[in-house]
Amino acid sequence: MVGDFDIFLPVVWLLVAAAIVMLIDLFGDDPDKTRMFNFFTALGGVLLAFVSLNPYWDAPPQTIMRGAMLVDQFSAFLVICILIGTAISMFASLSYVKRIGVNLADFLITLLLAASGMVLLTVSNDLIMLFLSIELLSFSVYVLTGLHGRSGRSAEAAMKYFIMGAFATGIMILGMACLYGVTGEVQLKPIGEKLAAIFAARQGTEIMATFGMGAILIAFAFKVGAVPFHSWVPDAYEGAPTTVTGFMAVAVKAAAFGALIRLAVVAFPATASAEGFFGDLGFAGYALWLLSALSMILGNWFAISQRNVKRMLAYSSIAHSGYLLMGLAAAGGNSEVYAGVLYYLLAYTLMTSGAFAMLVYASSGGRDIESIDDLRGLAWKKPAVGIGMAIFMFSLAGIPLTAGFMGKYFIFTQTIAAGGRYLTLAIIGICTSIMGAYYYLRVIAYTYFRDPDDRPVAGKEDWGLKFALGLTVLGTVFLGIFPQGFYDAAQDSVKELQHDHERPAVTAPDKPGTVAHD
Amino acid sequence: MINVFNNPELLLWAVPLMPLFGFLINGLFGKRMSVASSGGIAAAAVVISFLCALGLFVYHMNMLGKETVQSSAFTWMQVGGFKINFGLYLDRLSSVYMLIITGIGALIHIYSIGYMGHDEGFARYFAYLNLFVFAMLMLVLGDSLVTLFLGWEGVGLCSYLLIGFWYKHLHNTTAGMKAFIANRVGDFGFMIGMFLLFWHFGSLSYAGDASLQTGMQAAIASGTVDTTLLNWACICLFVGACGKSAQIPLFVWLPDAMAGPTPVSALIHAATMVTAGIYMVARMNFVFVHAETAMTIVAVTGGATALFAGSIGLVQRDIKKVLAYSTVSQLGFMFMAAGLGQFHLAVFHVFTHAFFKALLFLGSGSVIHALEHSLGHGNPDSQDMWKMGGLKEKLPITCYTMFIGALALAGIPGLAGFFSKDAILYSAFHRGDTLGWIIYGLGVAAAICTAFYSARLIGLTFYGKWRGDEHAYAHADEAPRSMAMPLLILALGAIGVGYLLLPPAFGVHHPPFQTWLAPIWAAGQAALPEGSKLLIPVEHDSAAIAAEWVNIAISSLIAIGVFLFAFAIYSRPANLAKVRALAFRGEGADAVMTPWYRVLLNKYYIDELYDLTIVRPTKIASDVLFVVVDVIVIDLLFVNGAAMVVKASSDLVRRLQTGLVRHYLYAFATGAVILIALFLLIAQ
């Protein structure tokens, strides 16, 4: 089917680019000579994938591959986040991977495979596709984490991540088996309908259904690094090569949150078995509340005591998962909140991948920035580090006129509007983000107000890194000053998500918060 | 070119954007440029901006008769019913401010090329200065209180950066911090005021359909004006104005702000930024007229500040400190006028004050510049008037232009300061109630101080005998042309601009300045009841004119008499000893300050009072908090107690960080079991 293929193109381009790079690497004799060619092939793949997103945009949602995939503007928005994260990671790695002794081709191939796994995850419309794409992206990311083979820590991080990941995968497949067991369906929409019927009928199978949904939620909580399933995050983030960490932090999160939202809206029904607990995720709304609150509190709290910058950013990413989960928890069928989440994902992609690229840029003498002490007075030696770092940290802390502020603004206002127990969640969020400002601003304080050490700074950085930094700095500021267009796009994206998937009606449709909104 | 000139919106955008370009060029490439090109670009940016402003003013507003020029750029943010537009709005009020900012700003930029030529940080200096002009223009040209507030914060930031410009001296950075904190307190009030207005009217814009004005008119039409709320809103806004415009109790930062380069003091801390508070009050006049209590507070605060700061100015030895207290005092006069409802007089005093105070500051800069040659940069002796004298011979241009500035400041008839100050005093005099007499008393007393310290400044600096280091006197040279030219132009302004608003007693019933601004107050005036004290008088009967002549006679006598008296004392070496005898008892090292002198010299101990009542308690509170929270709660409970807590509660916090995979898995499994149990419980 030609039409299907058309729509499949973003993934195809990524895979084709990966295959070409692989072949060149296999038959080329000198990796140095083919370096730039490989890079531009991979970049071309990403750009073509970006261009071929066109039919996703402004078009009615359509299913392909017998309903295994669903293509709509929602997935397009997430794919954009993913591709931006991938491209920035590629640009930032241009000379970095060479410096740490990794073959660029290996890096690019794995990165492209991970990206295609993520793209597939955002369009997955049945359990099998969901599982396969998660595995594709997970294995690629495990490899990326351990790519820095000479570093013991990198290997250790990859190993830990892999074992934990295997555990999470086990839980996920268990959950999927349960859902299949009770519904006999693999596609999300029929699952949703059957589940609604099960919960309405209450003949005992709802226990297994609950278990299944809970298990899947836990597996996703693991992927986005929410407390208490976050323990791999600090180790993996610290051990992985810095540009990979940036990629992991943003792209994995975008893909996993996308899939989770789709699951939440399409497959998990709102149940009405008790009073007041039930947002759009049914009983899971309660669990999301807990996951979000724990992630925000512990993520920010642990980050304060970290002196290792990458570890600090790891805990910060846990906290940001908390803010995003807050948006999800408060959604309650309100599409605007999902728009806030999407906007936040885009903002987070830009500022976090920028912050990690900045760490690469700030590194000197072949050594990564490890401790915050390595940043002492660096702003005076490398002014770009000072300004760029300040912008990213302001944005992460959520200070006005940056993308991070607008993201928080959208999520928080909508959460507060949701009222009730979400108001408590929003207050926790506001308190913890004030806490968070402490460790973000500490980075700025170190770069500007501490006396520099006498380590020499590296001379010229390559253009790829500069390009990545320029793009992220501009993006972070632009999204902060002109948020409207992006927010509108996010709103359009989530509108379709809900319009074409009338949520299955449940027992008490008149109860506020359980009604499907248009 | 013609098209650009014919397009008012384009011109309007060019006005603030030119300095922004200048800032970007200097900020990005300034390090590689010479003083001439860096300063040249900065000055050219502001000059072009001034020309655009002039084009708008002369061609579009006067010749084509456009009342307002608006340009809405984009909707900045829209979430639900909350919408913030971002646009520019030029009307008759902002046109006056726009011309002051760009015109005087251009002169000060040119002056700075000479003044900062020897400073290695000149690129940074010009970048900040251009950024300041941009922010200040956004403040006055913004079309809503939100844009105004953005500019408000922007000028605050630039002021902070420029006060601490020579950041290597600790004193300068602490002065910057002081300004920052005082302004934060004010900003807090301003924000609350804005929220109250937004809550009440649902808009913060003063242009377009759904604006504050239309909200106010609707409230008046339906008879639902909530004066209590408006009073609170106006008081909060005025707290913001107190911070920015250095009024009691937040004025303490301005004298310390003199640590910055002198042209900065002239531009930011005399002519433009500190008058932003008056702009805001004048802009919101249609709200303020409904808040009589707030207006009384404004007037009394202004009057008290005028006298208070003026009396401190009497004894300062530092030439810039005298001018700083004088500025605080003159700002008090402006708020006095605003509080009496005479907004046009407040703006007029802003206008005249901008000329003569910028002139005085630039003149003092010229003196400091001349003395620093041999005394060295940052030497306090270069600003100590008791170690100057007789500089007339060495710096004739500076001396005569500053003399004109001082005469204008003192309110000598015929010069700019006389007309604006006299009109303010008259409006209090004419009011005829208790408040009017109180304000009048404060104003006259402050005017006496003003005349005294102006004469003292000139006498001590330029006349008599040189009392400082001989070497410095010998090497003091007149400023270069780039510094002298702005002085001359400003001196012309200090003489002439007062004639734009001659009093009715002179037979001028429609002075151009008042006529120009009349539409701004029209809505507010129309809402006032007949015979309200806050009305701006339009008709002048013979009794009023007679009263005005009386007032003019009193002010003139005071100004001339006090000025001559003070000048006679301070310009003659013989009299200086007598003055000293007034201030000190005893001779030489045993000399003891007389109590009144000590109180004034220590600025009524306000800094100490704040230290005792606010700074220390805060420090103590934070120390207590530190002990309670950090030592007891965090260290004892969390850090030391953690071991116990964690052991007791199944290794949750500590073990998570062991790095051992089995512990991670254990935590994972525990979490999963708890969550699933939770789901199942709820699902039941």
mmCIF file of C-alpha atoms in Angstrom, chain A residues 22-156:
data_model
loop_
_atom_site.group_PDB
_atom_site.id
_atom_site.type_symbol
_atom_site.label_atom_id
_atom_site.label_comp_id
_atom_site.label_asym_id
_atom_site.label_seq_id
_atom_site.Cartn_x
_atom_site.Cartn_y
_atom_site.Cartn_z
ATOM 1 C CA MET A 22 26.529 0.863 8.894
ATOM 2 C CA LEU A 23 27.572 -0.228 5.402
ATOM 3 C CA ILE A 24 30.091 2.557 5.029
ATOM 4 C CA ASP A 25 31.528 1.693 8.393
ATOM 5 C CA LEU A 26 31.696 -1.957 7.419
ATOM 6 C CA PHE A 27 33.474 -1.447 4.102
ATOM 7 C CA GLY A 28 35.315 1.809 4.628
ATOM 8 C CA ASP A 29 38.868 1.286 5.823
ATOM 9 C CA ASP A 30 39.592 4.581 7.543
ATOM 10 C CA PRO A 31 36.920 5.772 9.976
ATOM 11 C CA ASP A 32 38.481 9.239 9.972
ATOM 12 C CA LYS A 33 37.941 9.761 6.288
ATOM 13 C CA THR A 34 34.340 8.703 6.290
ATOM 14 C CA ARG A 35 33.554 10.625 9.441
ATOM 15 C CA MET A 36 31.979 13.641 7.858
ATOM 16 C CA PHE A 37 30.168 11.575 5.262
ATOM 17 C CA ASN A 38 28.651 9.430 7.980
ATOM 18 C CA PHE A 39 27.663 12.476 9.916
ATOM 19 C CA PHE A 40 25.928 14.113 6.998
ATOM 20 C CA THR A 41 24.191 10.884 6.025
ATOM 21 C CA ALA A 42 22.792 10.562 9.519
ATOM 22 C CA LEU A 43 21.857 14.238 9.578
ATOM 23 C CA GLY A 44 20.225 13.847 6.187
ATOM 24 C CA GLY A 45 18.188 10.962 7.571
ATOM 25 C CA VAL A 46 16.978 13.111 10.435
ATOM 26 C CA LEU A 47 16.177 16.045 8.152
ATOM 27 C CA LEU A 48 14.304 13.860 5.673
ATOM 28 C CA ALA A 49 12.387 12.287 8.525
ATOM 29 C CA PHE A 50 11.509 15.796 9.628
ATOM 30 C CA VAL A 51 10.382 16.832 6.163
ATOM 31 C CA SER A 52 8.344 13.683 5.634
ATOM 32 C CA LEU A 53 6.305 14.459 8.732
ATOM 33 C CA ASN A 54 4.184 16.626 6.476
ATOM 34 C CA PRO A 55 1.246 14.218 6.084
ATOM 35 C CA TYR A 56 1.054 13.889 9.868
ATOM 36 C CA TRP A 57 0.367 17.551 10.257
ATOM 37 C CA ASP A 58 -3.026 19.135 9.744
ATOM 38 C CA ALA A 59 -4.488 15.849 8.547
ATOM 39 C CA PRO A 60 -7.150 13.660 10.089
ATOM 40 C CA PRO A 61 -5.669 10.817 12.134
ATOM 41 C CA GLN A 62 -5.254 7.632 10.142
ATOM 42 C CA THR A 63 -4.373 4.103 11.053
ATOM 43 C CA ILE A 64 -1.920 2.041 9.051
ATOM 44 C CA MET A 65 -0.613 -1.515 9.105
ATOM 45 C CA ARG A 66 -4.036 -2.889 9.975
ATOM 46 C CA GLY A 67 -4.351 -0.506 12.863
ATOM 47 C CA ALA A 68 -0.992 -1.243 14.424
ATOM 48 C CA MET A 69 -0.032 2.380 14.079
ATOM 49 C CA LEU A 70 -1.969 5.582 14.346
ATOM 50 C CA VAL A 71 -0.616 8.671 12.736
ATOM 51 C CA ASP A 72 -1.855 12.082 13.860
ATOM 52 C CA GLN A 73 -0.630 15.522 14.728
ATOM 53 C CA PHE A 74 -0.050 14.449 18.297
ATOM 54 C CA SER A 75 2.592 11.981 17.192
ATOM 55 C CA ALA A 76 4.003 14.573 14.809
ATOM 56 C CA PHE A 77 4.550 17.007 17.666
ATOM 57 C CA LEU A 78 6.372 14.370 19.689
ATOM 58 C CA VAL A 79 8.412 13.230 16.688
ATOM 59 C CA ILE A 80 9.552 16.822 16.272
ATOM 60 C CA CYS A 81 10.762 16.851 19.878
ATOM 61 C CA ILE A 82 12.520 13.537 19.342
ATOM 62 C CA LEU A 83 14.178 14.628 16.103
ATOM 63 C CA ILE A 84 15.338 17.886 17.649
ATOM 64 C CA GLY A 85 16.854 15.950 20.539
ATOM 65 C CA THR A 86 18.513 13.538 18.121
ATOM 66 C CA ALA A 87 19.891 16.263 15.887
ATOM 67 C CA ILE A 88 21.273 18.275 18.782
ATOM 68 C CA SER A 89 22.892 15.194 20.235
ATOM 69 C CA MET A 90 24.466 14.462 16.851
ATOM 70 C CA PHE A 91 25.800 17.969 16.397
ATOM 71 C CA ALA A 92 27.160 18.067 19.903
ATOM 72 C CA SER A 93 28.870 14.718 19.462
ATOM 73 C CA LEU A 94 30.714 15.575 16.275
ATOM 74 C CA SER A 95 34.070 15.885 17.959
ATOM 75 C CA TYR A 96 33.080 14.763 21.437
ATOM 76 C CA VAL A 97 32.784 11.052 20.629
ATOM 77 C CA LYS A 98 36.175 11.133 18.999
ATOM 78 C CA ARG A 99 37.640 12.751 22.079
ATOM 79 C CA ILE A 100 36.367 9.992 24.324
ATOM 80 C CA GLY A 101 37.542 7.341 21.873
ATOM 81 C CA VAL A 102 34.275 6.169 20.377
ATOM 82 C CA ASN A 103 33.736 5.465 16.709
ATOM 83 C CA LEU A 104 31.330 8.101 15.380
ATOM 84 C CA ALA A 105 29.633 5.575 13.099
ATOM 85 C CA ASP A 106 28.763 3.299 16.033
ATOM 86 C CA PHE A 107 27.310 6.242 17.841
ATOM 87 C CA LEU A 108 25.284 7.444 14.871
ATOM 88 C CA ILE A 109 23.872 4.023 14.032
ATOM 89 C CA THR A 110 22.705 3.373 17.569
ATOM 90 C CA LEU A 111 21.342 6.865 17.889
ATOM 91 C CA LEU A 112 19.337 6.544 14.677
ATOM 92 C CA LEU A 113 17.976 3.166 15.727
ATOM 93 C CA ALA A 114 16.969 4.565 19.080
ATOM 94 C CA ALA A 115 15.295 7.490 17.336
ATOM 95 C CA SER A 116 13.362 5.200 15.004
ATOM 96 C CA GLY A 117 12.240 3.177 18.017
ATOM 97 C CA MET A 118 10.982 6.367 19.580
ATOM 98 C CA VAL A 119 9.164 7.486 16.452
ATOM 99 C CA LEU A 120 7.493 4.093 16.287
ATOM 100 C CA LEU A 121 6.536 4.330 19.933
ATOM 101 C CA THR A 122 4.701 7.598 19.396
ATOM 102 C CA VAL A 123 2.580 6.083 16.600
ATOM 103 C CA SER A 124 2.021 2.688 18.248
ATOM 104 C CA ASN A 125 -1.626 1.787 18.401
ATOM 105 C CA ASP A 126 -1.492 -1.758 19.703
ATOM 106 C CA LEU A 127 0.257 -3.575 22.507
ATOM 107 C CA ILE A 128 2.638 -5.533 20.293
ATOM 108 C CA MET A 129 3.838 -2.482 18.418
ATOM 109 C CA LEU A 130 4.152 -0.652 21.710
ATOM 110 C CA PHE A 131 6.279 -3.379 23.212
ATOM 111 C CA LEU A 132 8.488 -3.831 20.153
ATOM 112 C CA SER A 133 9.217 -0.156 19.754
ATOM 113 C CA ILE A 134 9.978 0.181 23.459
ATOM 114 C CA GLU A 135 12.432 -2.671 23.166
ATOM 115 C CA LEU A 136 14.041 -1.185 20.056
ATOM 116 C CA LEU A 137 14.590 2.118 21.766
ATOM 117 C CA SER A 138 15.613 0.577 25.082
ATOM 118 C CA PHE A 139 18.271 -1.692 23.633
ATOM 119 C CA SER A 140 19.685 1.129 21.547
ATOM 120 C CA VAL A 141 19.848 3.346 24.593
ATOM 121 C CA TYR A 142 21.523 0.622 26.689
ATOM 122 C CA VAL A 143 24.189 0.360 24.004
ATOM 123 C CA LEU A 144 24.556 4.131 23.817
ATOM 124 C CA THR A 145 25.013 4.293 27.582
ATOM 125 C CA GLY A 146 27.809 1.763 27.452
ATOM 126 C CA LEU A 147 29.347 3.136 24.290
ATOM 127 C CA HIS A 148 32.196 4.666 26.203
ATOM 128 C CA GLY A 149 33.736 1.230 26.566
ATOM 129 C CA ARG A 150 37.013 2.401 28.046
ATOM 130 C CA SER A 151 35.297 4.010 30.956
ATOM 131 C CA GLY A 152 34.418 1.568 33.698
ATOM 132 C CA ARG A 153 31.612 3.767 34.823
ATOM 133 C CA SER A 154 29.996 3.828 31.426
ATOM 134 C CA ALA A 155 29.961 0.024 31.259
ATOM 135 C CA GLU A 156 28.679 -0.209 34.809
#
